[in-house]
Short mmCIF file of C-alpha atoms in Angstrom, two decimals:
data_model
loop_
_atom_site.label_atom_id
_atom_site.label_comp_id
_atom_site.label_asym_id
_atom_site.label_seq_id
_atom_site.Cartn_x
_atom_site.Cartn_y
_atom_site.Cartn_z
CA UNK I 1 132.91 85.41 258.64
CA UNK I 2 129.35 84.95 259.70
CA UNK I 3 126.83 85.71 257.37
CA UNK I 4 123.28 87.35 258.70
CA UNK I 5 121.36 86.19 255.78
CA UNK I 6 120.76 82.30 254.50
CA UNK I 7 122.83 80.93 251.81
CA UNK I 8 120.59 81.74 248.82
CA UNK I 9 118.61 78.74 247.46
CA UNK I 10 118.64 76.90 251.07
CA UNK I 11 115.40 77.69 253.43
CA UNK I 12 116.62 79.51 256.58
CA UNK I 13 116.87 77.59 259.50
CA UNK I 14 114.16 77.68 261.89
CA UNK I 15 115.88 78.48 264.86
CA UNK I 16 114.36 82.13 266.11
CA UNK I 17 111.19 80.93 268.39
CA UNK I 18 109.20 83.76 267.93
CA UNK I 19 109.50 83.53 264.06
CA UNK I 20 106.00 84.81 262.37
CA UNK I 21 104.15 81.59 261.95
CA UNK I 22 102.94 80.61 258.26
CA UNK I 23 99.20 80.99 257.68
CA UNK I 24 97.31 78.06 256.44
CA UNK I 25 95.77 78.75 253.07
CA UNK I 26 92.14 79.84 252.91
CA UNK I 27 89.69 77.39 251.22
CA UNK I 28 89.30 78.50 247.54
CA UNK I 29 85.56 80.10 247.11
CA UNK I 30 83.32 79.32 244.08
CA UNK I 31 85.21 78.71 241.11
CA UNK I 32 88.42 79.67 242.54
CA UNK I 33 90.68 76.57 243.03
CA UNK I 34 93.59 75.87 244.98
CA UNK I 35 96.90 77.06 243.52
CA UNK I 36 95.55 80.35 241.52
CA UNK I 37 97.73 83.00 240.64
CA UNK I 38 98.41 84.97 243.51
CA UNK I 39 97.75 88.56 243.62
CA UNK I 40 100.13 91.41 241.40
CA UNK I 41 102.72 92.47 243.58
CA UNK I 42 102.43 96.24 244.71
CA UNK I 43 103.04 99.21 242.45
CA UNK I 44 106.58 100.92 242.58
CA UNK I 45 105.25 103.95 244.72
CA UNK I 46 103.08 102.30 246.88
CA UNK I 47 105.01 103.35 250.56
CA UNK I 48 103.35 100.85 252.42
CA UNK I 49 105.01 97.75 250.38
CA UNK I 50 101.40 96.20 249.79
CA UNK I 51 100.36 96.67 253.28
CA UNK I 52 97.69 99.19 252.01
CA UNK I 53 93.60 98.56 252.62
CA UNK I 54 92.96 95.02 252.37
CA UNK I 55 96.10 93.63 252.30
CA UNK I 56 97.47 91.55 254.71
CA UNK I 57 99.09 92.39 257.99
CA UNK I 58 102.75 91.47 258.06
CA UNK I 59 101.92 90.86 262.07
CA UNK I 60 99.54 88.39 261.76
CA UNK I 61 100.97 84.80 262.91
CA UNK I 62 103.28 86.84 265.44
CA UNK I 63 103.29 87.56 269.25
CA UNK I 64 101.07 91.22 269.69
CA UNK I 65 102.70 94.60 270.30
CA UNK I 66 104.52 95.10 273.14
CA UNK I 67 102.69 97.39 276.16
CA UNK I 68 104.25 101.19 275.57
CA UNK I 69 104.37 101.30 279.67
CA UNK I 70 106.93 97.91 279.71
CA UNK I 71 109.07 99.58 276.78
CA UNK I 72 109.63 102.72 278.59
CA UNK I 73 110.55 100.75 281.43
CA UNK I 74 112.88 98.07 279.87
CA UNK I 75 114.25 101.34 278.20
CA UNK I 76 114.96 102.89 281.87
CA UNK I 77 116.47 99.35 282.85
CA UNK I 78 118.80 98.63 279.94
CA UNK I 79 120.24 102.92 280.76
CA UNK I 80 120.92 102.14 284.51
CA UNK I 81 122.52 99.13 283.44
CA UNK I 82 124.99 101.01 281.26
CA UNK I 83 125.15 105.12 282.54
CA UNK I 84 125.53 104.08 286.44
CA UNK I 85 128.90 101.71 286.09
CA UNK I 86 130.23 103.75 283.42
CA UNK I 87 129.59 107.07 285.83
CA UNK I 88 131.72 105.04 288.23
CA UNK I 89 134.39 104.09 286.41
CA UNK I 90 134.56 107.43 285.39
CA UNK I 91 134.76 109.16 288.60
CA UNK I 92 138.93 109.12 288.68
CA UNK I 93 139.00 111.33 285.58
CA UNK I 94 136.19 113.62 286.61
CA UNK I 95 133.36 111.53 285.91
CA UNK I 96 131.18 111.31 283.01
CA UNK I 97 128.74 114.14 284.42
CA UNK I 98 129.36 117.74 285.27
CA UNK I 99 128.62 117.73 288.85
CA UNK I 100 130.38 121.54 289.99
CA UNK I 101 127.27 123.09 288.09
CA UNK I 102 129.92 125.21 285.76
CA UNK I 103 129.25 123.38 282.20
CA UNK I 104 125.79 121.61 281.69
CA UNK I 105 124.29 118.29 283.47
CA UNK I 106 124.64 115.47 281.06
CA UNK I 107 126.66 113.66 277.51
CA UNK I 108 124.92 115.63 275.53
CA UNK I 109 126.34 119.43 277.15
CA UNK I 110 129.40 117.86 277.04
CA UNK I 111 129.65 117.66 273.46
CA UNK I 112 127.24 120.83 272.63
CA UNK I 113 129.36 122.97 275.13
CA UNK I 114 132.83 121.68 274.51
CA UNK I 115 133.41 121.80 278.47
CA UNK I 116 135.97 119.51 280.10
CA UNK I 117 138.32 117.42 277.74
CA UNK I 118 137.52 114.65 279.81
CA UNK I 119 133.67 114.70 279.88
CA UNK I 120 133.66 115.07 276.18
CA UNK I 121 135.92 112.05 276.05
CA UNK I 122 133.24 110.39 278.18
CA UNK I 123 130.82 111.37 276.33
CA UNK I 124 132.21 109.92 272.94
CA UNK I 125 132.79 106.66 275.23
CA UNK I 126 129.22 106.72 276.42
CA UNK I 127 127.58 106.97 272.60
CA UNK I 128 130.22 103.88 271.75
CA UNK I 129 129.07 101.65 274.57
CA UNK I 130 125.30 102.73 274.33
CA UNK I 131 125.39 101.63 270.24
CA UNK I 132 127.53 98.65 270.83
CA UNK I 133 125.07 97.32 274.12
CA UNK I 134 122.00 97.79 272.22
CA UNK I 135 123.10 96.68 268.77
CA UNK I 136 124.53 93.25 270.58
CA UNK I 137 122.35 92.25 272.12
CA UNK I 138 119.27 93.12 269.78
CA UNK I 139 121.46 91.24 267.10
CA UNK I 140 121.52 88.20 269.35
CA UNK I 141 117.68 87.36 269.89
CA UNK I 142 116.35 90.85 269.96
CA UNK I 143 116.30 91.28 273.71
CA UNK I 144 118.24 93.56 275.99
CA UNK I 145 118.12 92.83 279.34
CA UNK I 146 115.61 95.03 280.25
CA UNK I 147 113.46 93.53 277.57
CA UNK I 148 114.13 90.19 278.74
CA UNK I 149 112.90 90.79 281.90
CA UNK I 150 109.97 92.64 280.90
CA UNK I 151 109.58 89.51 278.20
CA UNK I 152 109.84 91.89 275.04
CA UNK I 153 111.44 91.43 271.35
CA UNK I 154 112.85 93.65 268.73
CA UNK I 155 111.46 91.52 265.50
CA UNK I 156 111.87 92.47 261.73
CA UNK I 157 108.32 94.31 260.86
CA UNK I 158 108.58 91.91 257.24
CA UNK I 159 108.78 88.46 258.53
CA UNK I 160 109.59 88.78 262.71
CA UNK I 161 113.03 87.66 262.53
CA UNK I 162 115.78 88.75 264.99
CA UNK I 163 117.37 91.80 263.14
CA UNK I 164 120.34 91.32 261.24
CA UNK I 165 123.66 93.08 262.71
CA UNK I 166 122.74 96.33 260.05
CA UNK I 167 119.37 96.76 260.81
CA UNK I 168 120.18 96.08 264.76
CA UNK I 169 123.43 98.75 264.52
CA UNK I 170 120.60 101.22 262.58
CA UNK I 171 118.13 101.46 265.70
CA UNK I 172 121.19 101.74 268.07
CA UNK I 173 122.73 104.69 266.35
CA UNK I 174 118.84 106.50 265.88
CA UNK I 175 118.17 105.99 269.37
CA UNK I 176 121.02 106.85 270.98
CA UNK I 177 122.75 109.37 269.16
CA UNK I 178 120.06 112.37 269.24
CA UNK I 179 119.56 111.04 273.23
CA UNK I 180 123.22 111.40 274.08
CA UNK I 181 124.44 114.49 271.82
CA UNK I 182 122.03 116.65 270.62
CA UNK I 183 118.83 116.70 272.28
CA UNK I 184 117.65 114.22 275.00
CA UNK I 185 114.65 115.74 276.38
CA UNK I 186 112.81 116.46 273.22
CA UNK I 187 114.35 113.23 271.40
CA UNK I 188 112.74 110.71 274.60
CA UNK I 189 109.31 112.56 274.21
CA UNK I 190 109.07 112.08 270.74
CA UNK I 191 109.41 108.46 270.87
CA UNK I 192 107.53 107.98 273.78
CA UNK I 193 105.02 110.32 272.27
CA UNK I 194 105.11 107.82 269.30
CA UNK I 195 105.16 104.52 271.19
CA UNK I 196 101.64 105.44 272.23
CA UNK I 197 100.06 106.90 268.90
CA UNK I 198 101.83 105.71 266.35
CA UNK I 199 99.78 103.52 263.99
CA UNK I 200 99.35 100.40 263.09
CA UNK I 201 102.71 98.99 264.69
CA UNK I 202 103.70 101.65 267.97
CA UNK I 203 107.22 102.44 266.07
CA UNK I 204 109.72 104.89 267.28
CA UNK I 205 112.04 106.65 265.03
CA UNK I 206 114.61 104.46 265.80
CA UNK I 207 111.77 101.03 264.67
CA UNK I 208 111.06 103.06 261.37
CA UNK I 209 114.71 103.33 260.46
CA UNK I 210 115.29 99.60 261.07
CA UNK I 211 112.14 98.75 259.74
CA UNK I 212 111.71 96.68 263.41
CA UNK I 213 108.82 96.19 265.79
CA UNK I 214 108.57 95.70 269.30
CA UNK I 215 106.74 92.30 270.45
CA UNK I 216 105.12 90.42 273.39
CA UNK I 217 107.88 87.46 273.91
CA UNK I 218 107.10 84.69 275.70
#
């Protein structure tokens, strides 16, 4: 059975390429030599882990935020690449989407309006393969294919590693579950509200559950 995590005692193997790079220690200043204590760690209810004023940035040493414009459009890539094939293989049992105009226009009326036993069986379908896409392939180097053409990275906010299958399976489920069941509209503007304003790291809810960021790659 795989395990996500390094065997405990044993370094991790360096084998992500867009792992946060070490910083070189600072030169000690007047009467501070190498090797000193290093600072007390962070009180219980500080939120911010340490990451308060002064302290340092957990994305220094790794690629810089991702553009919000290439994220909404490796977004819009990576849902063509799943909702038009699965629309089409639908199309025998009434396809995925209502398109007589007598029930609603999308997954998420399908479930909210209990019309058509098939669409709501398509739209169960749609949530399974829309987790299971993202949460592969964010688990495997943090990349789906629209972010690999639009050279982006999912990365751990702590350290920049490639998430580990829970926290990848936690961003799938926030992102796509709200989009495809309850609320699309106002869930897509949020986070694309947040992707530009959101401070320091341009999370969306779906980053801040996972505790993930969203990179340059090279």
């Amino acid at each position: 059975m795989s395990n996500d995590q390094p065997t405990p005692g044993q370094p991790p193997e360096d084998d992500d390429p867009f792992l946060k790079k070490p910083q070189e220690p600072s030169p000690p200043s007047e009467g501070q030599p190498y090797g000193s204590a290093p600072p007390p760690p962070p009180p219980p209810n500080d939120p911010y882990g340490g990451r308060g004023f002064g302290a340092p940035d957990p994305l220094a040493g790794m690629p810089p935020l991702a553009e919000p414009g290439k994220r909404i459009l490796a977004r819009l890539i990576d849902f063509l690449i799943i909702s038009i094939p699965l629309y089409l293989i639908s199309l025998p049992w009434g396809g995925a989407v209502d398109v007589n105009g007598d029930g609603g226009d999308g997954f998420g009326d399908a479930v909210a309006n209990g019309y058509g036993g098939s669409q709501l069986l398509w739209s169960l379908i749609g949530l399974v393969v829309y987790v299971a896409y993202d949460t592969y392939f964010t688990h495997k180097d943090g990349r789906t294919v629209g972010k690999r053409l639009l050279k982006l990275r999912v990365a751990m906010l702590n350290d920049g590693r490639v998430p580990d299958t829970g926290a990848a399976l936690m961003r799938a489920v926030v992102l796509w579950a709200p989009a495809l069941l309850c609320c699309p509209c106002l869930w897509w503007l949020i986070n694309i509200v947040l992707m530009f304003t959101d401070k320091p790291y341009r999370q969306g809810l779906q980053d801040k559950a996972a505790k993930t960021v969203v990179v340059a790659a090279r």
